[in-house]
CSV table of C-alpha atoms and ligand atoms in Angstrom, one decimal:
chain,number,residue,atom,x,y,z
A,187,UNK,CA,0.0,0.0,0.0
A,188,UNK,CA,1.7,3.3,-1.0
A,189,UNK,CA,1.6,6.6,1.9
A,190,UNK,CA,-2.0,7.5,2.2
A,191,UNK,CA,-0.8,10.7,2.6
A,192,UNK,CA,-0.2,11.0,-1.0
A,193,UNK,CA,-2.9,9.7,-2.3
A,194,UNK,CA,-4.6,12.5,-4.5
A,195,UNK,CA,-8.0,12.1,-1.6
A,196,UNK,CA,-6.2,12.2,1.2
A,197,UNK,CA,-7.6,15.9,2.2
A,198,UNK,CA,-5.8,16.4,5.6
A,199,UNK,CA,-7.7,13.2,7.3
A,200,UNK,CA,-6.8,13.5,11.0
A,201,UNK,CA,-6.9,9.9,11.4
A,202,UNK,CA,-6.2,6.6,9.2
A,203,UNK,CA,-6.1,3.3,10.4
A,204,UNK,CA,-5.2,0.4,8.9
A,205,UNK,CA,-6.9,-2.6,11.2
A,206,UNK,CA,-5.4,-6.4,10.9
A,207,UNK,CA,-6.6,-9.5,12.7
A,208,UNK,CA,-4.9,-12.1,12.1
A,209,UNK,CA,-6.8,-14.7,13.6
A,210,UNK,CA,-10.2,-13.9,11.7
A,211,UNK,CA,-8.7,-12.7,8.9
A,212,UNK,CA,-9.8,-8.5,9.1
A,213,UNK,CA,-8.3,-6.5,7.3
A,214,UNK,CA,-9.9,-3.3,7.5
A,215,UNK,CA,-9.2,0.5,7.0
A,216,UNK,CA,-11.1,3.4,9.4
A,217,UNK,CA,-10.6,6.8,8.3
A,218,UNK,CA,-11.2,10.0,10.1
A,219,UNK,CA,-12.0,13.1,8.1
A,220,UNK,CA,-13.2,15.7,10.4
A,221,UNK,CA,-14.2,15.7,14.1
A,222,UNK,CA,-14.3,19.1,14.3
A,223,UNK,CA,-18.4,19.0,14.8
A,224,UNK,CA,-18.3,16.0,16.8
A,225,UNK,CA,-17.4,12.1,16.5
A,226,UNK,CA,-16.8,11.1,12.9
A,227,UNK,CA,-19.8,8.6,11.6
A,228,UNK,CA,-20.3,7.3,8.5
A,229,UNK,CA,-21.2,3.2,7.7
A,230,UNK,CA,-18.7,0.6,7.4
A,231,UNK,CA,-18.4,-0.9,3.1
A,232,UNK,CA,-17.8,-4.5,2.9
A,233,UNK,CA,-16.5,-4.8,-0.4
A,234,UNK,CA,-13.8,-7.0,-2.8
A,235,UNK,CA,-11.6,-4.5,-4.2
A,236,UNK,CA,-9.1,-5.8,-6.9
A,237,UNK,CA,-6.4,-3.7,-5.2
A,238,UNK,CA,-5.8,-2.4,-1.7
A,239,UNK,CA,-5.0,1.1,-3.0
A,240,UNK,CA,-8.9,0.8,-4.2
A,241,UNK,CA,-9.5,0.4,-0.8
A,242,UNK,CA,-7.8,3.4,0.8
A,243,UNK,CA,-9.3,5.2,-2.3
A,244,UNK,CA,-12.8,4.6,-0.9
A,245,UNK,CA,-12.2,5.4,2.9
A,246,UNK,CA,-10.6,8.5,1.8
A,247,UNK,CA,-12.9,9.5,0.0
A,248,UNK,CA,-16.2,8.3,1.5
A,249,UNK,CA,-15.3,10.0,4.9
A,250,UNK,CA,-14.2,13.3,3.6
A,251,UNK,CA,-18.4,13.0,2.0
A,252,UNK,CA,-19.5,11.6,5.6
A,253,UNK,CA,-17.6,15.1,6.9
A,254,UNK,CA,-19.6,17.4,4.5
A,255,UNK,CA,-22.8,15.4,4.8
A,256,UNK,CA,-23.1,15.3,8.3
A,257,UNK,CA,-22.3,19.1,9.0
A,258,UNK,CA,-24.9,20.1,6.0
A,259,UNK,CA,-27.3,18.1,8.0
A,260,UNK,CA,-27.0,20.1,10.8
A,261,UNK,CA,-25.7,17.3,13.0
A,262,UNK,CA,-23.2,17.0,15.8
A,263,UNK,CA,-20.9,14.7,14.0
A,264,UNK,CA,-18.0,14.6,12.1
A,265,UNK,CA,-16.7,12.3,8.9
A,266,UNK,CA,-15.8,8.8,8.8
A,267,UNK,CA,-16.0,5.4,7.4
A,268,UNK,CA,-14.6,2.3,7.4
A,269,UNK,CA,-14.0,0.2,4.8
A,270,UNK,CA,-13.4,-4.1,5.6
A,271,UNK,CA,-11.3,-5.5,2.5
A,272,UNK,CA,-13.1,-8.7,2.1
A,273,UNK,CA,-11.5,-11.8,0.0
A,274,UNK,CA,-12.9,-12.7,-3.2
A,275,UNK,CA,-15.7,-15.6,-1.8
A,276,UNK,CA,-17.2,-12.1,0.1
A,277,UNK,CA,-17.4,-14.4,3.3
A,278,UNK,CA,-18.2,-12.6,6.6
A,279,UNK,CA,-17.8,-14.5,9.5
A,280,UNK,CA,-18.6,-13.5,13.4
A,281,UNK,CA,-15.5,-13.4,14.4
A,282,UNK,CA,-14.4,-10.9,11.9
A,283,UNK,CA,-17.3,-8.5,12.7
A,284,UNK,CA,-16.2,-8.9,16.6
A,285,UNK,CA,-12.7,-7.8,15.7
A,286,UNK,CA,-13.9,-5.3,13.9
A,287,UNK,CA,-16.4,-4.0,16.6
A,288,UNK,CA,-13.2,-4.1,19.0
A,289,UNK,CA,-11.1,-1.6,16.3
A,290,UNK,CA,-14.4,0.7,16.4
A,291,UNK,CA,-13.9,0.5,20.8
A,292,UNK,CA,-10.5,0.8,21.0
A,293,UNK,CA,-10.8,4.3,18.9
A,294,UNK,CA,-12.8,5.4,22.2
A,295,UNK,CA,-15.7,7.0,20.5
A,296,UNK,CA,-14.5,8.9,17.8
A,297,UNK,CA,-15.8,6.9,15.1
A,298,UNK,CA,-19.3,5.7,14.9
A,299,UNK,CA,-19.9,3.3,12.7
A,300,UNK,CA,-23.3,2.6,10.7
A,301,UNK,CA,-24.7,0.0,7.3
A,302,UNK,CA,-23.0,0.5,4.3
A,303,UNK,CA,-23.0,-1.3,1.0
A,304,UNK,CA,-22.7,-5.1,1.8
A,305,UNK,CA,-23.2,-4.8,5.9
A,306,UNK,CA,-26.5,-5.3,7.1
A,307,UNK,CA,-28.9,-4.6,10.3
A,308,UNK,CA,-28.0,-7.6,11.4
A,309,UNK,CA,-24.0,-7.6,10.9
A,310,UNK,CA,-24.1,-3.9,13.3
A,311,UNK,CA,-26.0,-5.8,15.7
A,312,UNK,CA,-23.2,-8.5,15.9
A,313,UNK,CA,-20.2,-5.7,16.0
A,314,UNK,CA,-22.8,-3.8,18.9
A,315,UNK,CA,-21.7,-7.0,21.0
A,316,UNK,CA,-18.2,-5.5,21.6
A,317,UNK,CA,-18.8,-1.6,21.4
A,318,UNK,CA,-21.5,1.2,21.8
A,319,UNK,CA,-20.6,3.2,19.3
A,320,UNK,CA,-22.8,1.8,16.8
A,321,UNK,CA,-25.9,3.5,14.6
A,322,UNK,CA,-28.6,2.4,12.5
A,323,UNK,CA,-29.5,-0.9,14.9
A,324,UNK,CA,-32.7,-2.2,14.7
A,325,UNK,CA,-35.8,0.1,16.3
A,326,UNK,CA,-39.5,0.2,17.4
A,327,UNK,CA,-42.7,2.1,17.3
A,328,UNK,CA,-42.0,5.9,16.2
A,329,UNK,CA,-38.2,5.7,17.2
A,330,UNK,CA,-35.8,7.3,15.0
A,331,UNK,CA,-33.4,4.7,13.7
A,332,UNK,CA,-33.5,1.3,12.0
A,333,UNK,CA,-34.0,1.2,8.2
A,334,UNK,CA,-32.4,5.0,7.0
A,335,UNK,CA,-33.8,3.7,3.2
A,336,UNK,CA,-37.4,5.8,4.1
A,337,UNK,CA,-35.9,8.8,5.7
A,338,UNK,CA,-33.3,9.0,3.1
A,339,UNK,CA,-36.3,9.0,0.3
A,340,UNK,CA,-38.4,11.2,2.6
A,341,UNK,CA,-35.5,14.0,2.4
A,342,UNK,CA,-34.9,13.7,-1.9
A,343,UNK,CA,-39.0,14.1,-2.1
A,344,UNK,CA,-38.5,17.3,0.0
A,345,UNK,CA,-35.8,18.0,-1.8
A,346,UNK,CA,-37.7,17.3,-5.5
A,347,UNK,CA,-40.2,19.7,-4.6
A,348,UNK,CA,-37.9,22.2,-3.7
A,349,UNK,CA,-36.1,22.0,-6.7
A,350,UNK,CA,-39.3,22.2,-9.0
A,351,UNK,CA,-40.3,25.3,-7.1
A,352,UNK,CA,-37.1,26.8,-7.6
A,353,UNK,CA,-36.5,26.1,-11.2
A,354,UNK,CA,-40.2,25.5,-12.7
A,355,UNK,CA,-42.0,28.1,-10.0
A,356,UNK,CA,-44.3,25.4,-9.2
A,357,UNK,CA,-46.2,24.8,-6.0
A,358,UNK,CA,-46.4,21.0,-6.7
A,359,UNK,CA,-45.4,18.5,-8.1
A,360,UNK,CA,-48.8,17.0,-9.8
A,361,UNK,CA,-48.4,16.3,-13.4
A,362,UNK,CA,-45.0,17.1,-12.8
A,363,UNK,CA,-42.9,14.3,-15.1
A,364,UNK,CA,-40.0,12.5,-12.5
A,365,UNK,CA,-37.5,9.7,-14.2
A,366,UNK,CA,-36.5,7.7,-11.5
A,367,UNK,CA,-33.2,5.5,-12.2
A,368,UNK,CA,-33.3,2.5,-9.3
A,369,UNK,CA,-36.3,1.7,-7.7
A,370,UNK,CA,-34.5,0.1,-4.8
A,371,UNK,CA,-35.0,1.5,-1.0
A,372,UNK,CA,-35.0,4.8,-1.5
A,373,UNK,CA,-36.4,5.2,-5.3
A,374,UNK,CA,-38.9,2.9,-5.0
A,375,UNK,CA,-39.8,5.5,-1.5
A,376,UNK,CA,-39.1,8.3,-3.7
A,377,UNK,CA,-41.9,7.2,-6.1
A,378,UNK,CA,-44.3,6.2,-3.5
A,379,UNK,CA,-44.6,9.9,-2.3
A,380,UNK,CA,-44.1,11.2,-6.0
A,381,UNK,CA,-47.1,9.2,-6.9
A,382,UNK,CA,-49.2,10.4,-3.7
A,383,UNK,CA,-49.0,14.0,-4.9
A,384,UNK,CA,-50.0,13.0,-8.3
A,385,UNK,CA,-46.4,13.1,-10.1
A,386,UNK,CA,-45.7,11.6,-13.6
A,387,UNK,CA,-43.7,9.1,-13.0
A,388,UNK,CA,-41.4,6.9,-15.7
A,389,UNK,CA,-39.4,4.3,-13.1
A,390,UNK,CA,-36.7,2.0,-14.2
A,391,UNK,CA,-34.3,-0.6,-12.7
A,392,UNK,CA,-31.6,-2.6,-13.9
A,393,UNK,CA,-33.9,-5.8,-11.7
A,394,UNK,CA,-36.9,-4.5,-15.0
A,395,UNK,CA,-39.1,-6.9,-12.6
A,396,UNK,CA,-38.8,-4.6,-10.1
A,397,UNK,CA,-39.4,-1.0,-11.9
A,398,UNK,CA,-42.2,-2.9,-13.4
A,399,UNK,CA,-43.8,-3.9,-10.3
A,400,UNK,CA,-44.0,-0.7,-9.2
A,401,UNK,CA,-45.2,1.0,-11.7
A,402,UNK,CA,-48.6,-1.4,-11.5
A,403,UNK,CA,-49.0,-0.2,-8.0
A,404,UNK,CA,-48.5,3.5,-9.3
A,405,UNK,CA,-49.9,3.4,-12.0
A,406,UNK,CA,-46.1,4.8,-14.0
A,407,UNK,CA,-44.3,3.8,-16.9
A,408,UNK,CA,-41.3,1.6,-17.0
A,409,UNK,CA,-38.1,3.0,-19.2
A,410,UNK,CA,-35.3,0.4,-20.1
A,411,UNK,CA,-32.3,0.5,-17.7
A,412,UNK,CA,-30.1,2.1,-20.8
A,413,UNK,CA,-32.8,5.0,-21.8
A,414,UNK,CA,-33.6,6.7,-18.5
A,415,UNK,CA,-31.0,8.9,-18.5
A,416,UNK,CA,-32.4,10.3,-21.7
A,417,UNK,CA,-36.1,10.4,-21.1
A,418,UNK,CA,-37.4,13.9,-21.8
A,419,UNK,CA,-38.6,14.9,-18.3
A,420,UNK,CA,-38.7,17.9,-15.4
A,421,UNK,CA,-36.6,15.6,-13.1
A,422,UNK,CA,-34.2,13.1,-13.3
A,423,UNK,CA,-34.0,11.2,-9.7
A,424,UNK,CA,-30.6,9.2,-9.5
A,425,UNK,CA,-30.9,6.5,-6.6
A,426,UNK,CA,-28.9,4.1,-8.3
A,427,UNK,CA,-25.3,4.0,-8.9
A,428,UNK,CA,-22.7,6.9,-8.7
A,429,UNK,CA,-20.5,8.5,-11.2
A,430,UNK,CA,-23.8,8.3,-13.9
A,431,UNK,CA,-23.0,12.2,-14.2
A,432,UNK,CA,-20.0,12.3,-16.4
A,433,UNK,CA,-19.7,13.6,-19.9
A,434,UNK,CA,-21.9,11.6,-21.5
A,435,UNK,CA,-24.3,11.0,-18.9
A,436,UNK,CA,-24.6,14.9,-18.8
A,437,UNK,CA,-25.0,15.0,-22.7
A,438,UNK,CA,-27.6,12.4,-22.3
A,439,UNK,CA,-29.5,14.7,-20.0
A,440,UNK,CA,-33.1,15.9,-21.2
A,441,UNK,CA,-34.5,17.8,-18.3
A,442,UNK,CA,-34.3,21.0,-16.2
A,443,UNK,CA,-33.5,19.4,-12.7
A,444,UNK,CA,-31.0,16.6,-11.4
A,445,UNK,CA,-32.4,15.4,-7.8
A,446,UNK,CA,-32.1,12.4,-6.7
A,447,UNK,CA,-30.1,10.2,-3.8
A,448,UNK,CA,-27.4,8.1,-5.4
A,449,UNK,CA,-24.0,9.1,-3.5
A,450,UNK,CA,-21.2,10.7,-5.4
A,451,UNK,CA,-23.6,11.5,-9.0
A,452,UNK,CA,-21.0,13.6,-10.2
A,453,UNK,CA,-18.1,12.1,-12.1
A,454,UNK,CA,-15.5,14.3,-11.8
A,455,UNK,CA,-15.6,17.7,-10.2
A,456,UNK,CA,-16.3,19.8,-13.3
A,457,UNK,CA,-19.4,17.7,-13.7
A,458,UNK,CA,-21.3,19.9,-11.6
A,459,UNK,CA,-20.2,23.3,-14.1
A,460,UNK,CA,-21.1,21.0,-17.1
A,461,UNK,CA,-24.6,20.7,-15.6
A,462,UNK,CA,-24.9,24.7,-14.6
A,463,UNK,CA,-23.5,25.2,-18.3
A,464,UNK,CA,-26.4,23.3,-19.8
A,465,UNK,CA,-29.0,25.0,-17.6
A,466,UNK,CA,-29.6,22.2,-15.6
A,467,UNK,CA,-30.6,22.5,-11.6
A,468,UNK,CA,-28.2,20.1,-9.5
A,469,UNK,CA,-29.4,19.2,-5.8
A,470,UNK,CA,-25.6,18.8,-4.1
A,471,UNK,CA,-25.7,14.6,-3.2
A,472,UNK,CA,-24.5,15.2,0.2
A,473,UNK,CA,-26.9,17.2,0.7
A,474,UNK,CA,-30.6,15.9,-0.5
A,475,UNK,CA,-29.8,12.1,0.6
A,476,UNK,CA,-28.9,13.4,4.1
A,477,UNK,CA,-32.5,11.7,6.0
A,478,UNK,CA,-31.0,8.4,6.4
A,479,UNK,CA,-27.6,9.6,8.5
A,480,UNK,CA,-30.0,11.7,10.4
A,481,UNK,CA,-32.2,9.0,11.8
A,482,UNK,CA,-29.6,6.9,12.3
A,483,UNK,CA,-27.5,9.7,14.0
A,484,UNK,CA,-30.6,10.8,16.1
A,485,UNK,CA,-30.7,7.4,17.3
A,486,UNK,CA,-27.3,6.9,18.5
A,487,UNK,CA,-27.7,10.2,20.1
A,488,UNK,CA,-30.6,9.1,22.0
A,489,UNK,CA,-29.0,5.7,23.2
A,490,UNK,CA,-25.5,7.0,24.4
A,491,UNK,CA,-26.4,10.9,25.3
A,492,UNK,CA,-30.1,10.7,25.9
A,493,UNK,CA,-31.1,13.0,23.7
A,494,UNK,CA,-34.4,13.0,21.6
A,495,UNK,CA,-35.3,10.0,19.5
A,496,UNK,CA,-38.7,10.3,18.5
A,497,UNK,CA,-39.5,9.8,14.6
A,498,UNK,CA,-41.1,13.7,15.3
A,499,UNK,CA,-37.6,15.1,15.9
A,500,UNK,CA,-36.3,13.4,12.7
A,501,UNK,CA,-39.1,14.4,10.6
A,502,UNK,CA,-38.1,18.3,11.7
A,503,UNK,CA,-34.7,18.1,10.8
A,504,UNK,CA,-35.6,16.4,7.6
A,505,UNK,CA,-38.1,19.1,6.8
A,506,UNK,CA,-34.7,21.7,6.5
A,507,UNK,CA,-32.9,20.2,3.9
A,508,UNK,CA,-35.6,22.0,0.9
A,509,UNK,CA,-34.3,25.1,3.3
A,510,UNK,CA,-30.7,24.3,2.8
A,511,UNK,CA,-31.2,23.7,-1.1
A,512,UNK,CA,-32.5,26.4,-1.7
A,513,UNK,CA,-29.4,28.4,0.3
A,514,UNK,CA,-27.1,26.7,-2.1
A,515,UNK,CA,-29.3,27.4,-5.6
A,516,UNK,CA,-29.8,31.1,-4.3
A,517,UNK,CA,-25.8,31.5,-4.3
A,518,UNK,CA,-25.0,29.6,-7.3
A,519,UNK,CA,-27.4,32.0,-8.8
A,520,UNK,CA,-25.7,35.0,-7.5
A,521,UNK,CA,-22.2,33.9,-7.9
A,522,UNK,CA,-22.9,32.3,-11.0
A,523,UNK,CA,-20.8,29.4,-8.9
A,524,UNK,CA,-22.4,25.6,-9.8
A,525,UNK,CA,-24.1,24.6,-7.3
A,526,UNK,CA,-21.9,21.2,-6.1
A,527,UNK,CA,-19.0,23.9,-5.4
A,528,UNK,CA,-20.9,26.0,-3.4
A,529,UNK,CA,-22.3,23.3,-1.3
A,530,UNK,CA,-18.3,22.2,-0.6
A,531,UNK,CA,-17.9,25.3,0.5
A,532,UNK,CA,-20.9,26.0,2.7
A,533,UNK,CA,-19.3,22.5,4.1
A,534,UNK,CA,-15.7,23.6,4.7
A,535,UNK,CA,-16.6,26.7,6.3
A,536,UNK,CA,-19.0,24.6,8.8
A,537,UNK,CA,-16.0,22.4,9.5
A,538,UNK,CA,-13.2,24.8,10.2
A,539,UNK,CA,-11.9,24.2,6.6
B,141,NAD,P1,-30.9,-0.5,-3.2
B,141,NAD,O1,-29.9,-1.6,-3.4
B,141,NAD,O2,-32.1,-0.8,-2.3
B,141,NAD,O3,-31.5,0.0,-4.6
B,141,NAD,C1,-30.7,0.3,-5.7
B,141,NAD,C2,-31.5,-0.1,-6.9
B,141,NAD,O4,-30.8,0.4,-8.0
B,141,NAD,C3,-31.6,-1.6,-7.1
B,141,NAD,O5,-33.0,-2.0,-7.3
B,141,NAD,C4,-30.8,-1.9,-8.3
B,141,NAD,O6,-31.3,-3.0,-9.0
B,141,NAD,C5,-30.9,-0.7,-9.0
B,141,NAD,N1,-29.8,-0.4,-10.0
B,141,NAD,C6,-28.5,-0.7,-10.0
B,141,NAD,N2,-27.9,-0.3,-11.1
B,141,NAD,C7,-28.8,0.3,-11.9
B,141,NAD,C8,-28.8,0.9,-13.1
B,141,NAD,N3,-27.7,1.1,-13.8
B,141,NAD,N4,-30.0,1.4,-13.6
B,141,NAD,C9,-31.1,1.3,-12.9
B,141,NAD,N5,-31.2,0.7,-11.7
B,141,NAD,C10,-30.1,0.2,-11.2
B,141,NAD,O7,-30.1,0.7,-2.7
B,141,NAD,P2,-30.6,2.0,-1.9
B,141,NAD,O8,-30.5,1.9,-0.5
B,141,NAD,O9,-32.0,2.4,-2.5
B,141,NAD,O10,-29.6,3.1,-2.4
B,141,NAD,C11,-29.6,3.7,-3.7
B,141,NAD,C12,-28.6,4.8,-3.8
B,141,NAD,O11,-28.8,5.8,-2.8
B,141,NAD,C13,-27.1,4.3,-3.6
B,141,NAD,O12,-26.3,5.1,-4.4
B,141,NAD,C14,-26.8,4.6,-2.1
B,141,NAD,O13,-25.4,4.8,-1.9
B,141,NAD,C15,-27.6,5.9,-2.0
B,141,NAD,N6,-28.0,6.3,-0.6
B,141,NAD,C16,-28.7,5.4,0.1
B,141,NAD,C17,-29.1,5.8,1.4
B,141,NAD,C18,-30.0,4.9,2.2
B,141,NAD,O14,-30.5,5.3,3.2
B,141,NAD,N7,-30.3,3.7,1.8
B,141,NAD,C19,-28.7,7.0,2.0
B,141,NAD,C20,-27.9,7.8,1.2
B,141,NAD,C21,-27.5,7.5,-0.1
């Protein structure tokens, strides 16, 4: 593994661990963005990478998001996340999440881990066994917590009607036409409230059963997997993969408005100019897909500093992120800065950057 510290992401991390057990076979990497807001949280990624360096890539990356995310929310936390470099077979065993829970309790608290892409409820309950510094665990009744998929959606439709209020000056979003790429957790959410406010909606999933599904029960059209980038819309709603938004995704583009809750959307950082070039209204990532991290934050708060957990609390801070949007659009369109910058910066100033 070459330096970290010359990796092109590493962006002044104050902390990165590599973590090795020998005797169940971890091999993980915890990185610490900021902690300048509080603790740094962010999930832990079980995931094969071809190369170790992809690794680091990741955990540099990912926390320095966690960092911006978590202080545009408004919360008390800083950025991390951990990344667990797992063999080719994918095989997780309990004695690899218990050595990782006791890396997340010797840091003492200043990491908090959470789900990320191949970790499950059920893999955070087994590393809560060996430390309290653990989110998103499973929840009852009107408790913030559990499954962050439905706050996360609840946040982008917030967000969607923002951004057709700032950009088409319209109250709602009925008859409004949405192209939803993923119809997973938090699309398939996403287009369950779309469709409640009477929304157009054209859903489509590389899983066609699913999009299809789904668009019985809403009465929406289904595009291919390969054409909903180019279906002539008012919205585009990523919550698939990342990186879509590069230069010919952004060619591809037939619509006024980019919202939607895949992490990372933009390819490359002049992305976000290409989209402001072509007229088109981004909604920062970091920023709309924020409800998830702040159940799961509000819940972890509750259980280790007894603070307020119920769903009421959560629904209030989701209900500011259409406020925070429309901050970033209202300087963009000042400055004539795209909107993804302004949003890092908003970010770096909140964290002392
Ligand atoms: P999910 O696995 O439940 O759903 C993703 C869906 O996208 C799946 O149905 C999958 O088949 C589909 N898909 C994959 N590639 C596709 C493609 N090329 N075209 C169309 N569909 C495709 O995942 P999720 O939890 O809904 O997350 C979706 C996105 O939102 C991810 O980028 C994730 O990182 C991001 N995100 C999720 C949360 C959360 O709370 N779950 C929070 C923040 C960000």
């Amino acid at each position: 593994m070459t330096a970290f510290w010359t990796e092109p992401d590493y962006d002044d991390h104050e902390l990165v661990q590599l973590v090795r057990d020998k005797k169940s076979g971890l091999t993980a990497i915890i990185a610490l963005h900021s902690t300048h807001l509080g603790p740094g949280a962010g999930g832990t990624r079980f995931w094969h990478y071809p190369e170790p360096k992809d690794a680091m890539r990741d955990a540099l990356r990912l926390s320095r998001g966690m960092s911006y995310k978590n202080a545009m929310a408004g919360l008390p936390m800083g950025g991390g996340k951990a990344v667990i470099l797992a063999g080719e077979d994918k095989q997780k065993t309990p004695e690899l999440l218990a050595a990782f829970g006791d890396a997340v309790d010797a840091l003492g608290g200043q990491y908090v881990t959470a789900e990320d892409v191949g970790i499950s409820e059920q893999d955070m309950v087994a590393v809560s066994q060996r430390t309290k510094h653990v989110s998103g665990l499973p929840t009852e009744g009107d408790r913030a917590g559990g499954d962050p998929g439905p706050f996360t959606a609840m946040g982008i439709y917030h967000g969607i009607k923002a951004a057709v209020r700032h950009k088409l000056g319209k109250d709602s979003v009925k008859g409004v036409h949405v192209a939803i790429q993923g119809t997973g957790s938090v699309g398939g959410g996403v287009a369950k409230l779309l469709a409640q406010d009477g929304a157009r909606l054209t859903l489509s999933d590389i899983h066609e059963d699913r999009a299809r599904e789904l668009a019985i029960e809403l009465d929406a059209e289904v595009a291919a997997a390969d054409a909903i980038m180019s279906t002539s819309c008012d919205v585009f709603s990523p919550n698939a993969l990342g990186a879509i938004l590069d230069d010919e995704g952004i060619a591809r583009l037939d619509c006024p408005i980019v919202a939607g809750g895949a992490n990372n959307q933009l390819a490359r950082a002049h992305h976000g100019e290409q989209l402001a070039e072509r007229g088109i209204l981004y909604a920062p990532d970091y920023v709309i897909n924020a409800g998830g991290i702040i159940s799961v934050t509000m819940e972890y708060l509750c259980r280790c500093h007894g603070e307020p957990c119920d769903i009421n609390e959560v629904r209030k801070r989701l209900a500011l992120i259409p406020g925070r949007l429309e901050e970033i659009w209202a300087e963009s369109d000042s400055s004539g800065v795209s909107s993804d910058v302004v949003a890092d910066r908003m970010a770096q100033k909140l964290i002392g950057r």
